[in-house]
Amino acid sequence: ARVLHAAAQERHQGALAATRATLAALDAEAVALRKATQSVEGSSKAIDRVRAAPGYERALAAALGDALNAPIGEKGPMRWGGADALPCDPPVPDDTDCLAAHVQAPPELMRALSLTLVVDADDGRPLPAGQRMVTRDGHMRRWDGYVVADRGAATAERFIRLNRLDTIAAERPALVETVESHAAAFATAEAALRQSMADQRNARLDATHARDAGRAAEKQMDEQSALAERLTQRRADLDRRAEEQAGEMSAARIGHEQATLTVANLPDGTEIAEDISRHSIACENGRRSIVELRSELALAERGAAEQRERLKAVAAEQAGWRARAADAIARLADMETRRSALTEELDGLRDRPVALLTALGEADAEAKARNAEAVTAGEAETEAGKALKLAEDILTAATETLARAREQRASAAARAENATQRRVEIGAQCGERFQCPPPVLPDRFTFAADTVETAEREQEALERLSAERERMGPVNLVAAQELEEIEAEQARSAAESEELQIAVNRLRGSVGSLNREGRQRLLAAFEAVNDHFRVLFTTLFNGGQAHLELVDSDDPLEAGLEIMAQPPGKKLAALTLLSGGEQALTAVALIFGLFLTNPAPICVLDEVDAPLDDANVGRFCDLLDRMARDTATRYLVVTHNAVTMSRMHRLFGVTMVEQGVSRLVSVDLGGAEALLNEAV
């Protein structure tokens, strides 16, 4: 039931949303139409007091044209004063219709309307003087041969909008009634759904209680089953114990019978009973004595334990007091010793003040003498300090000179030692390399001895040459192999460079071919788009002309695109020099031209009608209907314009049925119109 009620609620809600959307669209369209057809209050113009029947709006506008803007009255340079019909007025042919029969107008306009013939198509017949012929699509021909094609389009649009307002006003009560009926059905379905949900909640609660009761019953059943099992087990135990007791009873009967026989065979038991009674009394007295003794023993043991604890505590306390007493005795002895020492010191210090006063006087005199000596010693100390500083400076200079001399001597000794060691090393090297001592080298290798300079210079030259050799680095023994590898790599690089150059030439040829083909295709597409653009521009603007131009370069691939447009009554100019509405219509024409050249499955138009006025919105919607009818493209239009929304096939919007819950709503205007017709 809940599912059925929910489906009914959803169905009524969808119908309610669709009807409300249709009503909202009609209201928005009515507001837009009232705004577009609003006239000045108290106006006496004929156009504000004339109404044409549906289908005769363009005929009325073509018949009277700008004369409808003239006021009705007896004064003014331009006015409708009215005229009576004359017997000589030509009659209306049978195959034509009189415009006055389809127009509501003041009497001042009735003769002009009665002399106007309405036909579906002008057949060119001659007209009597004073008559004019108009067609339903707005063409007019007068008796004197004056012809006007598509006359008074704006005036006809005004009459169409006024008739549309009347139609909306006639349709609105039925829509309001439908909305109210759907709202009532929706409220009923919602109440039924709430009741179903409440019933479902109660059923769920009952089911929960039933489940809880079932679980409790199952639990009780389990407990009863367990109790039954325990009782069965206990009964089995009792049966077993009964069997055991029956056996024991049989054995007891047998023993009782045997005891009875034994008692019957026993002698007279009076004496034995007296002895037993006497011994029993004695035993009982002994037991009492033992119990009393045990009680006394327990009391004694408990008292002894308490006494032992008390003795331990007393002993610990006595030990503490003994330690404290020992400490006190030691402290008393120490205090006595300190008292004796202080007494002796006090006795010794009794004569000390007089001695201190005497010593203080002597010390003052000695201090004065020593102050004088100190002044003299200070002056001498200053002089000695100066002399000491001078001596220290001399000593520092001498120490530095001595240090430098020691360093020079150490350096000279090190150099001498190094020279000696170097001489030895050179002699050893000379002996190893040339098999002779150094002095024999000039004779052995026949060179002048004076060409060899001193050892220091030769050493410097050797070090310099060694440093140069170190800077040159080690000898590369694989330089030839590396040279061969580098030459082979260079040859491979040259071959690859040649291959790359060939590939570059091929790519350049391919790019040239692609550019030629691209130019051809671009020019073909440009011509096709330009042709469609010309036609669509003329359709949208009801005249004028426009075309596309390639600018800034002779190469189509590098050229820019300029849109040249000439609306009716204006000069040919670039797109940027047009008004906002004209730019929007021109852009729409170009977009639709592109879609006609290269169709796409979907086209999204976002607020393209925002800068358009009502007349241009109507043209845009007409062109959009034509494009949807002639092409396979689906057009998605994002708009806030009521007129545009009223011309769409389907509306999509977001509504908030409940607070904080958004829902996407889709309204099929065709389906809503069919539903409205069925309701009517």
XYZ file of C-alpha atoms in Angstrom, residues 180-549:
370
model
C -5.970 22.998 -7.482
C -7.312 19.549 -8.383
C -3.801 18.152 -8.693
C -2.829 19.858 -5.434
C -5.859 18.322 -3.703
C -5.047 14.912 -5.201
C -1.429 15.343 -4.174
C -2.459 16.316 -0.644
C -4.795 13.303 -0.502
C -2.055 11.024 -1.799
C 0.442 12.558 0.631
C -1.988 12.040 3.538
C -2.594 8.464 2.398
C 1.164 7.974 2.115
C 1.683 9.368 5.607
C -1.078 7.092 6.914
C 0.509 4.149 5.085
C 3.883 5.067 6.541
C 2.310 5.331 10.004
C 0.588 1.961 9.466
C 3.871 0.538 8.263
C 5.658 1.909 11.327
C 2.952 0.423 13.590
C 3.198 -2.865 11.703
C 6.950 -2.785 12.121
C 6.527 -2.092 15.839
C 4.021 -4.952 16.104
C 6.384 -7.188 14.155
C 9.221 -6.125 16.460
C 7.106 -6.864 19.524
C 6.063 -10.181 17.986
C 9.697 -11.023 17.260
C 10.629 -10.063 20.831
C 7.767 -12.203 22.158
C 8.847 -15.053 19.885
C 12.417 -14.747 21.099
C 11.167 -14.695 24.717
C 8.998 -17.751 24.019
C 11.916 -19.517 22.365
C 14.115 -18.608 25.312
C 11.471 -19.884 27.755
C 11.093 -23.027 25.658
C 14.862 -23.531 25.756
C 14.816 -23.028 29.529
C 11.920 -25.484 29.884
C 13.747 -27.975 27.664
C 16.879 -27.576 29.766
C 14.796 -27.949 32.962
C 13.149 -31.044 31.536
C 16.559 -32.478 30.678
C 17.784 -31.695 34.184
C 14.653 -33.267 35.723
C 15.097 -36.325 33.535
C 18.721 -36.586 34.607
C 17.732 -36.085 38.238
C 15.008 -38.699 37.926
C 17.547 -41.112 36.487
C 19.870 -40.334 39.415
C 17.019 -40.818 41.896
C 16.113 -44.130 40.275
C 19.725 -45.219 40.505
C 19.941 -44.083 44.134
C 16.628 -45.830 44.863
C 18.044 -49.040 43.454
C 21.200 -48.541 45.534
C 19.133 -47.806 48.676
C 16.953 -50.833 47.962
C 20.110 -52.939 47.920
C 21.371 -51.270 51.061
C 17.939 -51.769 52.691
C 18.094 -55.462 51.890
C 21.596 -55.644 53.351
C 20.406 -53.670 56.427
C 17.487 -56.057 56.933
C 19.868 -58.960 56.751
C 22.237 -57.251 59.206
C 19.309 -56.350 61.463
C 18.131 -59.929 61.493
C 21.652 -61.085 62.313
C 21.947 -58.427 65.074
C 18.583 -59.497 66.479
C 19.785 -63.099 66.636
C 23.049 -61.967 68.239
C 21.193 -59.844 70.852
C 18.866 -62.716 71.573
C 21.872 -64.948 72.200
C 23.596 -62.380 74.516
C 23.364 -62.753 78.372
C 21.512 -60.255 80.627
C 22.902 -56.786 79.921
C 21.912 -54.942 83.130
C 25.391 -54.932 84.593
C 26.880 -54.144 81.225
C 24.436 -51.266 80.833
C 25.395 -49.933 84.279
C 29.104 -50.197 83.431
C 28.489 -48.503 80.103
C 26.487 -45.745 81.807
C 29.179 -45.224 84.377
C 31.947 -45.162 81.818
C 29.891 -42.818 79.656
C 29.534 -40.357 82.501
C 33.243 -40.527 83.180
C 34.004 -39.999 79.531
C 31.637 -37.056 79.406
C 33.309 -35.478 82.472
C 36.703 -36.044 80.900
C 35.565 -34.440 77.678
C 34.314 -31.411 79.627
C 37.613 -31.150 81.481
C 39.532 -31.381 78.213
C 37.371 -28.665 76.683
C 37.886 -26.389 79.684
C 41.618 -27.072 79.698
C 41.792 -26.358 75.993
C 39.917 -23.064 76.515
C 42.248 -22.052 79.308
C 45.239 -23.077 77.219
C 43.977 -20.969 74.282
C 43.415 -18.010 76.599
C 46.837 -18.482 78.085
C 48.464 -18.735 74.644
C 46.607 -15.619 73.486
C 47.666 -13.743 76.657
C 51.244 -14.958 76.208
C 51.258 -13.738 72.585
C 49.922 -10.386 73.651
C 52.489 -10.302 76.475
C 55.257 -11.137 73.992
C 54.125 -8.340 71.691
C 53.994 -5.927 74.585
C 57.472 -7.024 75.721
C 58.810 -6.505 72.190
C 57.291 -3.011 72.050
C 58.652 -2.200 75.524
C 62.086 -3.528 74.583
C 62.085 -1.432 71.393
C 60.987 1.596 73.365
C 63.676 0.957 76.017
C 66.294 0.654 73.279
C 65.147 3.970 71.859
C 65.264 5.636 75.249
C 68.721 4.123 75.903
C 69.973 5.516 72.607
C 68.448 8.896 73.411
C 70.018 8.799 76.872
C 73.417 7.954 75.397
C 73.064 10.825 72.960
C 71.999 13.126 75.751
C 74.955 12.039 77.890
C 77.335 12.622 74.982
C 75.780 15.981 74.283
C 75.990 16.896 77.998
C 79.669 15.931 78.065
C 80.302 17.944 74.929
C 78.468 20.907 76.388
C 80.446 20.573 79.605
C 83.681 20.526 77.603
C 82.611 23.546 75.610
C 81.576 25.320 78.833
C 85.004 24.687 80.352
C 86.747 25.910 77.211
C 84.572 29.029 77.065
C 85.271 29.707 80.761
C 89.007 29.442 80.174
C 88.788 31.629 77.069
C 86.734 34.185 79.018
C 89.316 34.216 81.761
C 92.068 34.730 79.200
C 90.192 37.548 77.442
C 89.482 39.613 80.554
C 92.878 41.393 80.306
C 92.769 41.558 76.470
C 90.990 44.978 76.054
C 93.815 46.878 77.834
C 96.438 45.074 75.762
C 94.444 45.721 72.606
C 94.214 49.457 73.370
C 97.974 49.608 73.931
C 98.659 47.623 70.775
C 96.212 49.838 68.864
C 98.190 52.967 69.814
C 101.421 51.334 68.804
C 99.861 50.151 65.572
C 98.678 53.686 64.759
C 102.154 55.082 65.212
C 103.653 52.254 63.202
C 101.003 52.738 60.491
C 101.883 56.386 60.139
C 105.560 55.529 59.798
C 104.774 52.792 57.328
C 102.562 55.138 55.314
C 105.509 57.461 54.846
C 107.680 54.482 53.945
C 104.927 53.286 51.590
C 104.893 56.629 49.734
C 108.670 56.445 49.331
C 108.407 52.779 48.324
C 105.641 53.640 45.823
C 107.822 56.194 44.114
C 110.684 53.744 44.068
C 108.325 51.042 42.802
C 107.217 53.325 39.955
C 110.774 53.943 38.923
C 111.519 50.247 39.260
C 108.442 49.445 37.150
C 109.640 51.723 34.385
C 113.091 50.191 34.501
C 111.508 46.715 34.619
C 109.320 47.488 31.585
C 112.365 48.758 29.675
C 114.280 45.661 30.670
C 111.329 43.482 29.632
C 111.200 45.223 26.228
C 114.917 44.675 25.777
C 114.504 41.091 26.901
C 111.578 40.555 24.472
C 113.604 41.977 21.563
C 116.544 39.833 22.517
C 114.308 36.788 22.831
C 112.823 37.414 19.370
C 116.307 37.936 17.895
C 117.460 34.749 19.569
C 114.406 32.872 18.256
C 115.034 34.128 14.729
C 118.677 33.197 14.968
C 117.748 29.743 16.213
C 115.220 29.356 13.398
C 117.835 30.453 10.840
C 120.368 28.102 12.325
C 117.829 25.270 12.326
C 116.917 26.085 8.724
C 120.546 26.213 7.697
C 121.198 22.936 9.493
C 118.117 21.397 7.837
C 119.222 22.661 4.426
C 122.710 21.384 5.007
C 121.333 18.064 6.121
C 118.987 17.993 3.145
C 121.838 18.936 0.807
C 124.019 16.230 2.285
C 121.184 13.732 2.051
C 120.383 14.926 -1.491
C 124.047 14.613 -2.426
C 124.054 11.110 -1.117
C 120.804 10.329 -2.962
C 122.147 11.880 -6.184
C 125.358 9.910 -5.806
C 123.341 6.752 -5.287
C 121.092 7.542 -8.256
C 124.108 8.434 -10.391
C 125.769 5.175 -9.425
C 122.586 3.232 -10.210
C 121.763 5.038 -13.453
C 125.198 5.913 -14.928
C 127.449 3.384 -13.112
C 129.848 6.125 -11.975
C 130.123 8.806 -9.254
C 129.069 12.397 -10.069
C 132.626 13.858 -10.469
C 133.349 11.387 -13.285
C 130.215 12.295 -15.281
C 131.858 15.060 -17.455
C 134.598 12.690 -18.568
C 132.256 9.791 -19.074
C 129.676 11.662 -21.131
C 132.064 14.295 -22.627
C 130.523 17.569 -21.530
C 132.045 20.579 -19.872
C 131.893 20.584 -16.127
C 131.157 24.314 -16.051
C 127.792 23.662 -17.790
C 126.513 22.121 -14.569
C 125.414 24.840 -12.212
C 125.224 24.752 -8.462
C 123.233 22.076 -6.703
C 120.629 24.588 -5.538
C 119.896 25.807 -9.076
C 119.901 22.334 -10.465
C 117.533 21.328 -7.682
C 115.243 24.255 -8.498
C 115.313 23.369 -12.189
C 114.562 19.742 -11.335
C 111.649 20.715 -9.130
C 110.306 23.087 -11.804
C 110.504 20.435 -14.504
C 108.948 17.869 -12.176
C 106.065 20.240 -11.413
C 105.503 20.818 -15.135
C 105.454 17.090 -15.725
C 102.925 16.669 -12.909
C 100.747 19.366 -14.444
C 100.930 17.597 -17.808
C 99.593 14.482 -16.150
C 100.433 10.868 -16.791
C 101.059 9.553 -20.286
C 97.829 8.213 -21.891
C 98.854 4.848 -23.284
C 95.426 4.232 -24.907
C 95.279 7.568 -26.740
C 95.522 5.879 -30.163
C 92.636 3.543 -29.339
C 90.555 6.429 -28.049
C 91.357 8.383 -31.226
C 90.117 5.485 -33.353
C 86.911 5.257 -31.293
C 86.339 9.004 -31.593
C 86.872 8.881 -35.360
C 84.408 5.955 -35.662
C 81.870 7.847 -33.522
C 82.355 10.913 -35.705
C 81.703 8.813 -38.827
C 78.505 7.390 -37.282
C 77.381 10.892 -36.274
C 77.963 12.124 -39.820
C 75.857 9.233 -41.226
C 73.087 9.885 -38.703
C 73.207 13.604 -39.503
C 72.787 12.816 -43.196
C 69.837 10.501 -42.408
C 68.275 13.184 -40.221
C 68.682 15.750 -42.963
C 66.917 13.410 -45.392
C 64.129 12.853 -42.837
C 63.823 16.626 -42.315
C 63.474 17.140 -46.053
C 60.775 14.455 -46.197
C 58.942 16.015 -43.248
C 59.100 19.412 -44.895
C 57.591 17.913 -48.019
C 54.836 16.250 -45.949
C 54.158 19.493 -44.093
C 53.900 21.311 -47.394
C 51.418 18.716 -48.678
C 49.403 18.959 -45.453
C 49.403 22.754 -45.695
C 48.150 22.625 -49.294
C 45.405 20.180 -48.376
C 44.605 22.207 -45.231
C 44.273 25.380 -47.306
C 41.933 23.636 -49.725
C 39.774 22.192 -46.965
C 39.796 25.447 -45.003
C 38.725 27.450 -48.043
C 35.970 24.921 -48.825
C 34.702 25.012 -45.230
C 35.011 28.810 -45.196
C 32.898 29.123 -48.335
C 30.252 26.725 -46.990
C 30.048 28.488 -43.619
C 29.980 31.883 -45.357
C 27.043 30.825 -47.553
C 25.043 29.510 -44.592
C 25.945 32.611 -42.598
C 24.664 34.948 -45.323
C 21.317 33.145 -45.512
C 20.808 32.890 -41.745
C 21.779 36.532 -41.189
C 19.197 37.695 -43.732
C 16.592 35.440 -42.094
C 17.300 36.667 -38.569
C 17.420 40.374 -39.452
C 14.579 40.148 -41.975
C 16.914 41.697 -44.515
C 20.414 43.108 -44.697
C 23.530 41.214 -45.635
C 26.696 39.827 -44.033
C 29.773 37.859 -44.995
C 33.073 36.544 -43.613
C 36.506 37.847 -44.664
